[in-house]
Short mmCIF file of C-alpha atoms and ligand atoms in Angstrom, two decimals:
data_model
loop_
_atom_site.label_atom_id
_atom_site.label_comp_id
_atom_site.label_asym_id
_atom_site.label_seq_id
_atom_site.Cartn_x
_atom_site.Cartn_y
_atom_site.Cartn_z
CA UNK A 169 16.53 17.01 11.32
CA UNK A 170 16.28 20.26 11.85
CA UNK A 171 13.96 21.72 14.73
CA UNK A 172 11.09 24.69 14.34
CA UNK A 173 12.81 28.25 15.02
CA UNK A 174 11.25 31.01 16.76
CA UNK A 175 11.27 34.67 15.74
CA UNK A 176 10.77 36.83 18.36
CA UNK A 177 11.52 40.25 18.13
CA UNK A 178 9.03 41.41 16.23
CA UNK A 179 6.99 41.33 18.96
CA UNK A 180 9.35 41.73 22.03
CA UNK A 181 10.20 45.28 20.52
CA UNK A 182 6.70 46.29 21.88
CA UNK A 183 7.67 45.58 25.21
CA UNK A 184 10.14 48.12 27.80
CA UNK A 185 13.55 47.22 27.22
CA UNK A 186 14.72 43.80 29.74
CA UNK A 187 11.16 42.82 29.80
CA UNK A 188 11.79 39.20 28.81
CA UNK A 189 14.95 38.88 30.77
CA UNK A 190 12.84 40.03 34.15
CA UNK A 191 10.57 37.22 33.38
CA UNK A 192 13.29 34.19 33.15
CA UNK A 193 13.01 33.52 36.91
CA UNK A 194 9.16 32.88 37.27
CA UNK A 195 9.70 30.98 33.86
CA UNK A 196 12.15 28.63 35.27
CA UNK A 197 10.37 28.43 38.56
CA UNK A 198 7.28 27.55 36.44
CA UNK A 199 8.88 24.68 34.83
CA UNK A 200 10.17 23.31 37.60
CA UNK A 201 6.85 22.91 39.60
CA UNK A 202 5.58 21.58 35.68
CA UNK A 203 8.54 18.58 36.37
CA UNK A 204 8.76 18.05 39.80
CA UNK A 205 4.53 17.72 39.93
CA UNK A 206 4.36 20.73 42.39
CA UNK A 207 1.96 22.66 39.89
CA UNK A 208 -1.78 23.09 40.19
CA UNK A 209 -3.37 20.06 38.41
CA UNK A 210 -0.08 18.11 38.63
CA UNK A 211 -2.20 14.62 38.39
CA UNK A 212 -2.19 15.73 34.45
CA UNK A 213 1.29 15.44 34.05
CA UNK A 214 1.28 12.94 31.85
CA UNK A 215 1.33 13.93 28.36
CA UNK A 216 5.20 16.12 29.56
CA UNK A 217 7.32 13.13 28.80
CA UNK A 218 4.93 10.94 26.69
CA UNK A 219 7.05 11.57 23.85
CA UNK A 220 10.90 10.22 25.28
CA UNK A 221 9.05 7.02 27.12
CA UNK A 222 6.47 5.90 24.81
CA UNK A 223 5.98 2.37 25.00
CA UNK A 224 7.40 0.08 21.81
CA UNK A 225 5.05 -2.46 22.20
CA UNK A 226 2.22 0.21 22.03
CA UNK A 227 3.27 2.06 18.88
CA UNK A 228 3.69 -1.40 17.54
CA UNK A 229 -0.04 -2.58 18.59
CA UNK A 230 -1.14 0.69 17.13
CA UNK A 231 0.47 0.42 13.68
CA UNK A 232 -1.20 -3.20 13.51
CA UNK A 233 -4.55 -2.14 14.51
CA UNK A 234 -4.39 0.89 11.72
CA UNK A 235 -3.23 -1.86 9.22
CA UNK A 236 -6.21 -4.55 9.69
CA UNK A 237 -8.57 -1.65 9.70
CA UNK A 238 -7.23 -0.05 6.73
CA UNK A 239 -7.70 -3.59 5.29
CA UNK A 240 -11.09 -3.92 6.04
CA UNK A 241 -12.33 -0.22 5.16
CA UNK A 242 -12.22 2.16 2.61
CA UNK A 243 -13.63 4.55 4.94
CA UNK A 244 -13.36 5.33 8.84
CA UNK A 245 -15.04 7.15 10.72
CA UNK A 246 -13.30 8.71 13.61
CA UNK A 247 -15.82 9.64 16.54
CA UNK A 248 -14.66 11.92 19.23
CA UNK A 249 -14.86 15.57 20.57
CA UNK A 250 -12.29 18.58 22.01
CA UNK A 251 -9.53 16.68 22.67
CA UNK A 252 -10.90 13.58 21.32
CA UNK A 253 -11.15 15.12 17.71
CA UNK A 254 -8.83 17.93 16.88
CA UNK A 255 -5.35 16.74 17.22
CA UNK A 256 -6.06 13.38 15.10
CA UNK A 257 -7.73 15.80 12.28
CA UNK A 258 -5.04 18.88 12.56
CA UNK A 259 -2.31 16.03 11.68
CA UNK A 260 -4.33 14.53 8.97
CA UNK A 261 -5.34 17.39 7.52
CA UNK A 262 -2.33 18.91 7.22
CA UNK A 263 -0.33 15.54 6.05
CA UNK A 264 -2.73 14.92 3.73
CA UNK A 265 -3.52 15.88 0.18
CA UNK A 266 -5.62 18.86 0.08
CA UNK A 267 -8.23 16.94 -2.27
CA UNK A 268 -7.94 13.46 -1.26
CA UNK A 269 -11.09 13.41 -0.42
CA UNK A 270 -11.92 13.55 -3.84
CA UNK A 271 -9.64 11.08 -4.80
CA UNK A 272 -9.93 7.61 -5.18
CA UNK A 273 -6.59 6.26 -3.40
CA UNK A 274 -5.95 3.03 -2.97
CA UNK A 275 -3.87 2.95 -0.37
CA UNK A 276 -5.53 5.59 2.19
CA UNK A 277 -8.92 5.09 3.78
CA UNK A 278 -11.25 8.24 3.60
CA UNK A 279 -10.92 9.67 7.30
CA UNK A 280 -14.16 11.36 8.41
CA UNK A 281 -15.30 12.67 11.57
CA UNK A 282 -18.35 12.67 13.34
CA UNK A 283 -19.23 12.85 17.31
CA UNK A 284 -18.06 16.47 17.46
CA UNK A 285 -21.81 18.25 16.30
CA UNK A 286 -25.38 17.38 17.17
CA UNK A 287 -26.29 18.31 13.77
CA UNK A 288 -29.52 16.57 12.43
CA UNK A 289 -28.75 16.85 8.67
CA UNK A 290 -24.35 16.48 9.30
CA UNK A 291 -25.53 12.84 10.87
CA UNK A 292 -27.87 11.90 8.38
CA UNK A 293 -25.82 12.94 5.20
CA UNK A 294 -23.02 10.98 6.67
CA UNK A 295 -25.24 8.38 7.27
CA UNK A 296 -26.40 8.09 3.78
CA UNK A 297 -22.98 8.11 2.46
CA UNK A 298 -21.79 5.06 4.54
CA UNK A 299 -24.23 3.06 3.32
CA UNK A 300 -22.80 0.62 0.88
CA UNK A 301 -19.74 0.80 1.84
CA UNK A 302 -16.54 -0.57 3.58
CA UNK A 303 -16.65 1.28 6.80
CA UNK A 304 -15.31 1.14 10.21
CA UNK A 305 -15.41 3.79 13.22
CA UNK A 306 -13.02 4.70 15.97
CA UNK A 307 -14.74 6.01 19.02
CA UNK A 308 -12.63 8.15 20.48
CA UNK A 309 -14.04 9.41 24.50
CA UNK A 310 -11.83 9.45 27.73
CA UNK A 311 -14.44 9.33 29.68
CA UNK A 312 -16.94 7.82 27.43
CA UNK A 313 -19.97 9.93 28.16
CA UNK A 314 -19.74 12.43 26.06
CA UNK A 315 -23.48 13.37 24.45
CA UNK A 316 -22.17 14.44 21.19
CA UNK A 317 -20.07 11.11 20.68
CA UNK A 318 -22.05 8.75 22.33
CA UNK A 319 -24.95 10.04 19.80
CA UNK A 320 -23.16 9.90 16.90
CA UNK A 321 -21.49 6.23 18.15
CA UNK A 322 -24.71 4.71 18.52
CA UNK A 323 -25.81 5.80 15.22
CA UNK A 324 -22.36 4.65 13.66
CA UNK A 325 -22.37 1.26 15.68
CA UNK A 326 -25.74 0.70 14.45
CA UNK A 327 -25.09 1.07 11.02
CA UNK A 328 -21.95 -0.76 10.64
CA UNK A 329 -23.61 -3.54 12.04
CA UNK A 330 -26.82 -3.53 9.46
CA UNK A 331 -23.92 -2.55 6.88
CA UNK A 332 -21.40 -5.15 7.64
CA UNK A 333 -22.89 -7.17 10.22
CA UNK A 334 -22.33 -8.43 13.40
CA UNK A 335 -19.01 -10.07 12.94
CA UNK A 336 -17.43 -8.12 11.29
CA UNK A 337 -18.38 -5.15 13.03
CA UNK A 338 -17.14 -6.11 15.87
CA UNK A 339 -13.33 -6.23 14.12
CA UNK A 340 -13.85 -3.01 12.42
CA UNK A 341 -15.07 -0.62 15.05
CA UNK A 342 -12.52 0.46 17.80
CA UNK A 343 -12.75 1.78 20.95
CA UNK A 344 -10.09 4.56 22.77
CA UNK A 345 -11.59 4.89 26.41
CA UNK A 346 -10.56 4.82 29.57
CA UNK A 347 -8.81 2.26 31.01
CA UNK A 348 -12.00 1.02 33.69
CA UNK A 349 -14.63 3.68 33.06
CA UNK A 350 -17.66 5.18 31.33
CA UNK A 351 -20.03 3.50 28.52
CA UNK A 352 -17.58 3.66 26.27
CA UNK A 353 -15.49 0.66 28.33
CA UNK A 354 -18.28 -1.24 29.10
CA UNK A 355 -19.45 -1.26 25.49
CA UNK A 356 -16.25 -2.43 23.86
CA UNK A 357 -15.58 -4.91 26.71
CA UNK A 358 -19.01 -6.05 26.50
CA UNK A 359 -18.95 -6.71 22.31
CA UNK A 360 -15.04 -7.54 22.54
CA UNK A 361 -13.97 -4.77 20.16
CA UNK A 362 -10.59 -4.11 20.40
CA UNK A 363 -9.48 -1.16 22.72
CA UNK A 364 -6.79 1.81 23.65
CA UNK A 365 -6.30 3.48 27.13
CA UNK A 366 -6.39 6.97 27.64
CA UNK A 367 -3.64 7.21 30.26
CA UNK A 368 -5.35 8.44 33.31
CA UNK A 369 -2.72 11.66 34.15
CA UNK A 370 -3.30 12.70 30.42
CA UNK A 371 -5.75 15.34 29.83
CA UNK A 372 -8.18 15.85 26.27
CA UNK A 373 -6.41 18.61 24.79
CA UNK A 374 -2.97 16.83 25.98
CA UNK A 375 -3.94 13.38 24.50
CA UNK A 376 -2.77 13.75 20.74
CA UNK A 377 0.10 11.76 20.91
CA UNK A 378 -1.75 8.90 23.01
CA UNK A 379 -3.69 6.69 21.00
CA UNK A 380 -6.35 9.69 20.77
CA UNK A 381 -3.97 11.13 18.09
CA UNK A 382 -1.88 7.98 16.76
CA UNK A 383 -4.11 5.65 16.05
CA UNK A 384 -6.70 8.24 13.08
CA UNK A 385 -3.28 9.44 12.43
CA UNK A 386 -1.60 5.65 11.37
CA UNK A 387 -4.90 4.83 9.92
CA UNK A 388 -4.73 7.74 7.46
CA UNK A 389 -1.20 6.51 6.73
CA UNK A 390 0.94 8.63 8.12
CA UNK A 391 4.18 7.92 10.05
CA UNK A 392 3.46 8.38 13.33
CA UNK A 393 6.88 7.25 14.79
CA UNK A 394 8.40 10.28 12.95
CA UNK A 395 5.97 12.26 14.78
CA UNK A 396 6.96 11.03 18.23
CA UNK A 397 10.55 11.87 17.01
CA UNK A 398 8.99 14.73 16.44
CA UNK A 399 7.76 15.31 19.86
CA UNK A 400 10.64 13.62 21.52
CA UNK A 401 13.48 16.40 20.09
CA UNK A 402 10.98 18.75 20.95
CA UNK A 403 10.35 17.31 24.65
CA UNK A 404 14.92 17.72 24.59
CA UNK A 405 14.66 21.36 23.20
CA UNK A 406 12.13 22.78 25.64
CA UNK A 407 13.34 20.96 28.79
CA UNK A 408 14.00 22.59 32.13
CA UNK A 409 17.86 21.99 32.20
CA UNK A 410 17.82 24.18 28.76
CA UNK A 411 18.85 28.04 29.09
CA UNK A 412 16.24 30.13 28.71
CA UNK A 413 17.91 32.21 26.28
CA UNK A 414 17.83 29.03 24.18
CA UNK A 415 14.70 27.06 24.91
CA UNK A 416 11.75 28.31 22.42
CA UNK A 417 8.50 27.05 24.71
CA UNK A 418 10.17 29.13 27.98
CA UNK A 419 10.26 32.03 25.57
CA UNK A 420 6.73 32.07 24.13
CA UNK A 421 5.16 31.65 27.26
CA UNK A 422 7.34 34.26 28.94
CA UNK A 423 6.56 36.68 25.64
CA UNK A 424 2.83 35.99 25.83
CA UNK A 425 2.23 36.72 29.33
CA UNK A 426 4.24 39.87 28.97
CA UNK A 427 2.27 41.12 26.33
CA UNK A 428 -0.97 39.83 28.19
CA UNK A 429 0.35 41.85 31.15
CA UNK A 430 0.91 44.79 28.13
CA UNK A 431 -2.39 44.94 27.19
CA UNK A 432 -3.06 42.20 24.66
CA UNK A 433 -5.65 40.03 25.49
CA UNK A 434 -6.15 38.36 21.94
CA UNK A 435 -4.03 36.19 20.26
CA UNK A 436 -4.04 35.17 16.55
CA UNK A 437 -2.92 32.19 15.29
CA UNK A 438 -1.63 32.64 11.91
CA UNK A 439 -1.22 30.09 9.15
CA UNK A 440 -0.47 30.56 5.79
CA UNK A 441 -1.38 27.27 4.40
CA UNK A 442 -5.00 26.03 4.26
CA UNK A 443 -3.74 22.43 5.32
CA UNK A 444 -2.75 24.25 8.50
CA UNK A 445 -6.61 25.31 9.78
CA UNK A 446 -7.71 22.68 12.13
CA UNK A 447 -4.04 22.75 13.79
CA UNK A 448 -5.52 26.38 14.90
CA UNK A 449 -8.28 24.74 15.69
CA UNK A 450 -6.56 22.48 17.64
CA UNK A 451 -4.27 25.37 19.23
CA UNK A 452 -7.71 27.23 20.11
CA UNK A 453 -8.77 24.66 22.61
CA UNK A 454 -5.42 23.72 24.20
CA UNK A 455 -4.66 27.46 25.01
CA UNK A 456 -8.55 28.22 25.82
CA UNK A 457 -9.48 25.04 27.82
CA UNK A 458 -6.18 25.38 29.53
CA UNK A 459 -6.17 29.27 30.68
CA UNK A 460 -9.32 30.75 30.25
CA UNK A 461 -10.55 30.92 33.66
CA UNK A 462 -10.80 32.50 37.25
CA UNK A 463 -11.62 35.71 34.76
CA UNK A 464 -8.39 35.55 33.19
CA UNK A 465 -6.65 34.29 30.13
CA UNK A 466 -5.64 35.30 26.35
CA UNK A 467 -8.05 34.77 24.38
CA UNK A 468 -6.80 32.51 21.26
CA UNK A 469 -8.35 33.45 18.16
CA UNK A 470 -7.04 31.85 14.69
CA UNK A 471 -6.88 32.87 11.14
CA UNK A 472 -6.01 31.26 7.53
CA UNK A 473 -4.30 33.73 5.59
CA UNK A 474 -4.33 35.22 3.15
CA UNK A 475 -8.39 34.09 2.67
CA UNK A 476 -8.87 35.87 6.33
CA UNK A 477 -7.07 39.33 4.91
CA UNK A 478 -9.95 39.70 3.14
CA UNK A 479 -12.55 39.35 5.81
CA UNK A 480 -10.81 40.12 9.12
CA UNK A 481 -7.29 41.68 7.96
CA UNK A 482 -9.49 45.33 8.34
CA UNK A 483 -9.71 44.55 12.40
CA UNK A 484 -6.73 42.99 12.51
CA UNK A 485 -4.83 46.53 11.22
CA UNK A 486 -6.61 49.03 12.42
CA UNK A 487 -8.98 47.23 15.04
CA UNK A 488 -8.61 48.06 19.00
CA UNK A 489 -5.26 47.25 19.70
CA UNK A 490 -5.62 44.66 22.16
CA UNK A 491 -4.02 42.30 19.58
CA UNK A 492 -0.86 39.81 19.02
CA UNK A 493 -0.38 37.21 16.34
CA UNK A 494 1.56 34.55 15.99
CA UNK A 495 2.27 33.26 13.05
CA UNK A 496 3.29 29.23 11.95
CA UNK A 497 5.06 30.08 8.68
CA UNK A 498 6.52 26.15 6.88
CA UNK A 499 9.63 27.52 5.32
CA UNK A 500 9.38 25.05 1.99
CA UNK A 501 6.50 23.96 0.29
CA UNK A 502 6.33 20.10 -0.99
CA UNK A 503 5.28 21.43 -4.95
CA UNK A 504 7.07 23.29 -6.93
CA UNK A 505 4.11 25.36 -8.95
CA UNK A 506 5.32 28.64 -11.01
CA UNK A 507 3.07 31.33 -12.42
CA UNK A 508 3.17 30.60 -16.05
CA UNK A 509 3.66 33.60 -19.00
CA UNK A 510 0.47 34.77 -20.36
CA UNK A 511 0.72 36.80 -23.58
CA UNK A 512 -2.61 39.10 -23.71
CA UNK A 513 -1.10 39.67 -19.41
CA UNK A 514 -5.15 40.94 -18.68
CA UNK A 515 -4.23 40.20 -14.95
CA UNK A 516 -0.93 41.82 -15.58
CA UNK A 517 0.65 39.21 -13.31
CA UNK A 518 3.84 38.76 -15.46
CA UNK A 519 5.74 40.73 -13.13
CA UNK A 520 5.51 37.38 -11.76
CA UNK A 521 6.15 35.26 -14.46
CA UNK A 522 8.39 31.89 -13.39
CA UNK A 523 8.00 32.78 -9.59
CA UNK A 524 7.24 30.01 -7.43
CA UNK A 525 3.86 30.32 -5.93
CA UNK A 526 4.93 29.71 -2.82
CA UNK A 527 7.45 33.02 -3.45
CA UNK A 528 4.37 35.20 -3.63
CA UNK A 529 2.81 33.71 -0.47
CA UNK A 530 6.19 34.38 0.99
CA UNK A 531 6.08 37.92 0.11
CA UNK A 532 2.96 38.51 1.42
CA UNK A 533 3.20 36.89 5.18
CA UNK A 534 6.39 39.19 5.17
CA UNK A 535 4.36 42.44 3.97
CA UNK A 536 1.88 41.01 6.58
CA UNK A 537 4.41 40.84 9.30
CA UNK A 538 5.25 44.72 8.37
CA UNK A 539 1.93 46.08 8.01
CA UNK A 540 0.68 44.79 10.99
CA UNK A 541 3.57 45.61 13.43
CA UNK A 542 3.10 49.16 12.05
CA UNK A 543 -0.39 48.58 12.76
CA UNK A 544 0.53 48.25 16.62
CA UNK A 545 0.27 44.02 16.23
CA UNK A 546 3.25 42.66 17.48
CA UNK A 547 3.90 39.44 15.58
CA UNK A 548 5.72 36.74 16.57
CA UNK A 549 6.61 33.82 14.09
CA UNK A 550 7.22 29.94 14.09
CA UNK A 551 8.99 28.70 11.14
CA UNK A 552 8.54 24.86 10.50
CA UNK A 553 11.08 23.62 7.98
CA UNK A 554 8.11 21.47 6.44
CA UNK A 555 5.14 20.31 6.99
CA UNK A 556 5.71 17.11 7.74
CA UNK A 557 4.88 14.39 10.22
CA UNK A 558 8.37 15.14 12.22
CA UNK A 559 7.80 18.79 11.71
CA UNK A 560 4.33 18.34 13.15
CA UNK A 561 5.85 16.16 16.26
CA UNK A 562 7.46 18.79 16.94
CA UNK A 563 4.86 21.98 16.93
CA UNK A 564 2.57 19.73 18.87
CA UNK A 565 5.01 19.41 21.98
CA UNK A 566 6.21 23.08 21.61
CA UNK A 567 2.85 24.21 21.82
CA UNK A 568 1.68 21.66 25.00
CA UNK A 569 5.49 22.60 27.05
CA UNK A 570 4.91 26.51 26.59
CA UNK A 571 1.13 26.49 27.52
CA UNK A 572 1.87 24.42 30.88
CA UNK A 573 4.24 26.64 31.59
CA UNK A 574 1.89 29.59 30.08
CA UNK A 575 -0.51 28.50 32.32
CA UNK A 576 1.03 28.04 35.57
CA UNK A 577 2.82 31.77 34.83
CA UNK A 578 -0.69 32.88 34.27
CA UNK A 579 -1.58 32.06 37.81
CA UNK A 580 -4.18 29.28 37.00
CA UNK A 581 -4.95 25.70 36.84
CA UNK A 582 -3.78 24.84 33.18
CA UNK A 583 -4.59 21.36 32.91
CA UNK A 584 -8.59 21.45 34.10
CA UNK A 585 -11.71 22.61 32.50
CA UNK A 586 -14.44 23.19 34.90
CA UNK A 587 -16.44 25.88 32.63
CA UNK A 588 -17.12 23.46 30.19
CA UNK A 589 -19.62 21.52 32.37
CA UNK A 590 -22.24 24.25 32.50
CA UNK A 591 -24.02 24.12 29.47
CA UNK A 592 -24.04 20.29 29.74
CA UNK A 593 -26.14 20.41 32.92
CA UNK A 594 -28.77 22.98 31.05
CA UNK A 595 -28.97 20.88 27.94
CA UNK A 596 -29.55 17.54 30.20
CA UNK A 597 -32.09 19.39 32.19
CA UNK A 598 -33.93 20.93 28.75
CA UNK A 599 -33.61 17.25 27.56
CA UNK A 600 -35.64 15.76 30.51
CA UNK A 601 -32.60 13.72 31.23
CA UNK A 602 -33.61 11.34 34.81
CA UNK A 603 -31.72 13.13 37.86
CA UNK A 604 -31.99 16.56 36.36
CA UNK A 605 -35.61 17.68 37.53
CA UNK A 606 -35.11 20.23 39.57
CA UNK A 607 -32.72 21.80 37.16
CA UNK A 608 -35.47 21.21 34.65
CA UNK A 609 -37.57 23.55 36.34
CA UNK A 610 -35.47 25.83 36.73
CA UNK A 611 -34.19 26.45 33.21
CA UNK A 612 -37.58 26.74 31.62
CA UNK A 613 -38.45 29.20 34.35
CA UNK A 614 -35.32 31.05 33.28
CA UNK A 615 -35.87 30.31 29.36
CA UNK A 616 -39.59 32.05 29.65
CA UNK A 617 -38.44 35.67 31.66
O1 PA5 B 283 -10.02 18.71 26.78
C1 PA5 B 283 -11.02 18.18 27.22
O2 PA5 B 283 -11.02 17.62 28.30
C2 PA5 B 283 -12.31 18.17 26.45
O3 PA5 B 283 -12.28 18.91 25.32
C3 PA5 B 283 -12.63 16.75 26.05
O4 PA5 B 283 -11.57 16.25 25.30
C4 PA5 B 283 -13.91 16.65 25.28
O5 PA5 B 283 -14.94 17.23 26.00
C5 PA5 B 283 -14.25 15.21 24.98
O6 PA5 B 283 -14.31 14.47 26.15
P1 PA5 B 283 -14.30 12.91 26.13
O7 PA5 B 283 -13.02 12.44 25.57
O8 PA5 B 283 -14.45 12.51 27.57
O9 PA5 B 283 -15.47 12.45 25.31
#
């Protein structure tokens, strides 16, 4: 198989000459406190070799547990936030047909999502749709307190059981908690549904290839040991004992905090497939949650292209130039689709005639690439072979190795989140939530100035 390449110089040749050399010592130094568990939040280690020593028995138990459900439903809800959420719906996504949804297909459950909104009318309309049918839920929470999925579970748990009732219910909804804690635990303990562990030294935004990721991912039907392989040659490729010259998540750190240290505090991710959008959304949070803080950090912006030429491709050129993008170009498509002849040529897009679409997408992420390092961008690309569920393996590791090591070169804590509690503690207090009065106070006081 081969592995995902990295183009760099597109974006080194903005920096001074021996710029990423001078960095390979701090890189190396990073990694090694990232293996030897000397690093800042080094009891979140876990997800670094999840990929080489995942248990058999495990991916086994999950491939079963997909299976019955997939028997049992035609549709599953998958319940979950952050790190609960994206990972499981970037894969999916991106496996998946881009209309499926629309499809009927036998052989593939409709995957929705819910738990990651508190939207009145997105709960409701789901709600009305899953009436009358064949459907299960995954709740997906490590530490199974989350407001936005423990609204949206008891609303699913509810229904399933008017829908389907109590027995079977209790086979088709599925809990992936922590081992001892939170409501989550107690719940499926309690009503004996069955129930993954989110390992402990594994983080949200590090958890899609625990059960957070595998288990939506199998039940959507895709091959999820392929994208452990994946992972695994990944985990081989980007490992401390390999050169830097050679090792592709050492070098996009190193690149990104040189250009951070250069000026550019915004990155872009770039795709160029629509299947590819909720992998940036996925990228946003595991480079945001992981380095935005103690007033520092990139900060990790995505794009679809070419739809996002047309809206921000203006900034993007000629914007302040506090920019870099990086681009996730998948070097061949799985259609073949050619632009056909057309004799009256109104368009006048004959020039094109018998060229693969794909071709023209080509051409324009390379006229992209040129525009935009004229423009003062400096681009760097990833080029996945395919996108498939190996290919994706693989981009999910890169991406986790090089923002540990990101991190840690950064100067912070990569693998905690403490900013994300604040607005939690305001919307508790505005909610009248017991333990919160004096907060309570407080806010409206604030609310009213
Ligand atoms: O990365 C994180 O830690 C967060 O994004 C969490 O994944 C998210 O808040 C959901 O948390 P939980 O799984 O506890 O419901």
């Amino acid at each position: 198989m081969k592995n995902l390449r990295l183009e760099l110089n597109k974006a080194a040749q903005f920096l001074a000459d021996g710029t990423m050399e001078a960095w390979a010592p701090k890189v190396k130094a990073a990694q090694a406190a990232l293996e030897n568990g000397t690093c800042p939040g080094n009891d979140f280690l876990g997800w670094l070799h999840l990929p080489s020593a995942f248990p058999a028995s495990l991916m086994e138990d999950l491939k079963q547990t997909a299976a019955q459900l997939r028997e049992l439903c035609d549709v599953i809800v998958v319940a979950g936030i952050g790190g609960s959420y994206l990972g499981a719906r970037a894969v999916i996504e991106a496996l998946g047909n881009s209309f499926g949804w629309l499809m009927a297909e036998s052989h593939r459950p409709v995957m929705l999502f819910a738990g990651n909104n508190i939207g009145e009318d997105y709960l409701a309309e789901l709600c009305d749709y899953l009436k009358g049918r064949r459907f299960g839920v995954i709740n997906v929470s490590k530490s199974g307190t989350t407001t936005e999925t423990a609204l949206a579970f008891r609303l699913l748990r509810r229904l399933c059981e008017e829908e389907r009732g109590l027995d079977v219910a209790r086979k088709v909804i599925v809990a992936v908690t922590d081992a001892h804690r939170g409501a989550a635990r107690t719940q499926a303990d309690q009503e004996g549904y069955k129930s993954f562990i989110i390992p402990d030294n594994v983080g949200g935004r590090f958890s899609v290839l625990t059960p957070v990721g595998l288990l939506p991912i199998a039940c959507a039907g895709y091959d999820i040991d392929a994208l452990m392989q994946g992972a695994a040659d990944m985990e081989k490729a980007t490992g401390s004992d390999v050169p830097y010259e050679e090792n592709p998540a050492e070098r996009y750190a190193a690149l990104r905090n040189a250009l951070y240290a250069a000026g550019k505090k915004i990155e872009i991710l770039v795709n160029f497939q629509p299947k590819l959008h909720y992998m940036n959304e996925w990228w946003k949070q595991l480079y945001g949650e992981s380095e935005g803080k103690d007033g520092k950090g990139i900060f990790p912006a995505a794009v679809d292209f070419t739809t996002d030429l047309h809206s921000m491709g203006q900034w993007i050129q000629e914007g302040e130039r506090t920019i870099f993008e990086t681009v996730v170009s998948v070097e061949t498509s799985a259609h073949t689709l050619r632009v056909p002849h057309d004799d009256a040529n109104l368009d006048g897009l004959n020039f094109l005639e018998g060229k693969r679409v794909d071709e023209v997408n080509k051409m324009a992420e390379l006229g992209t690439q040129v525009a935009h390092v004229d423009g003062g961008v400096p681009n760097i690309r990833i080029v996945l072979p395919r996108l498939d569920a190996y290919g994706l393996g693989q981009l999910i590791y890169f991406f986790e190795r090089a923002c540990g090591i990101s991190g840690i070169l950064l100067g912070v804590n990569p693998f905690n989140q403490p900013g994300v509690e604040a607005y939690k503690k305001n919307m508790f207090a505005l909610l009248d939530k017991p333990g919160y009065e004096a907060e309570s106070k407080a806010i409206r006081e604030r609310l009213a100035r």
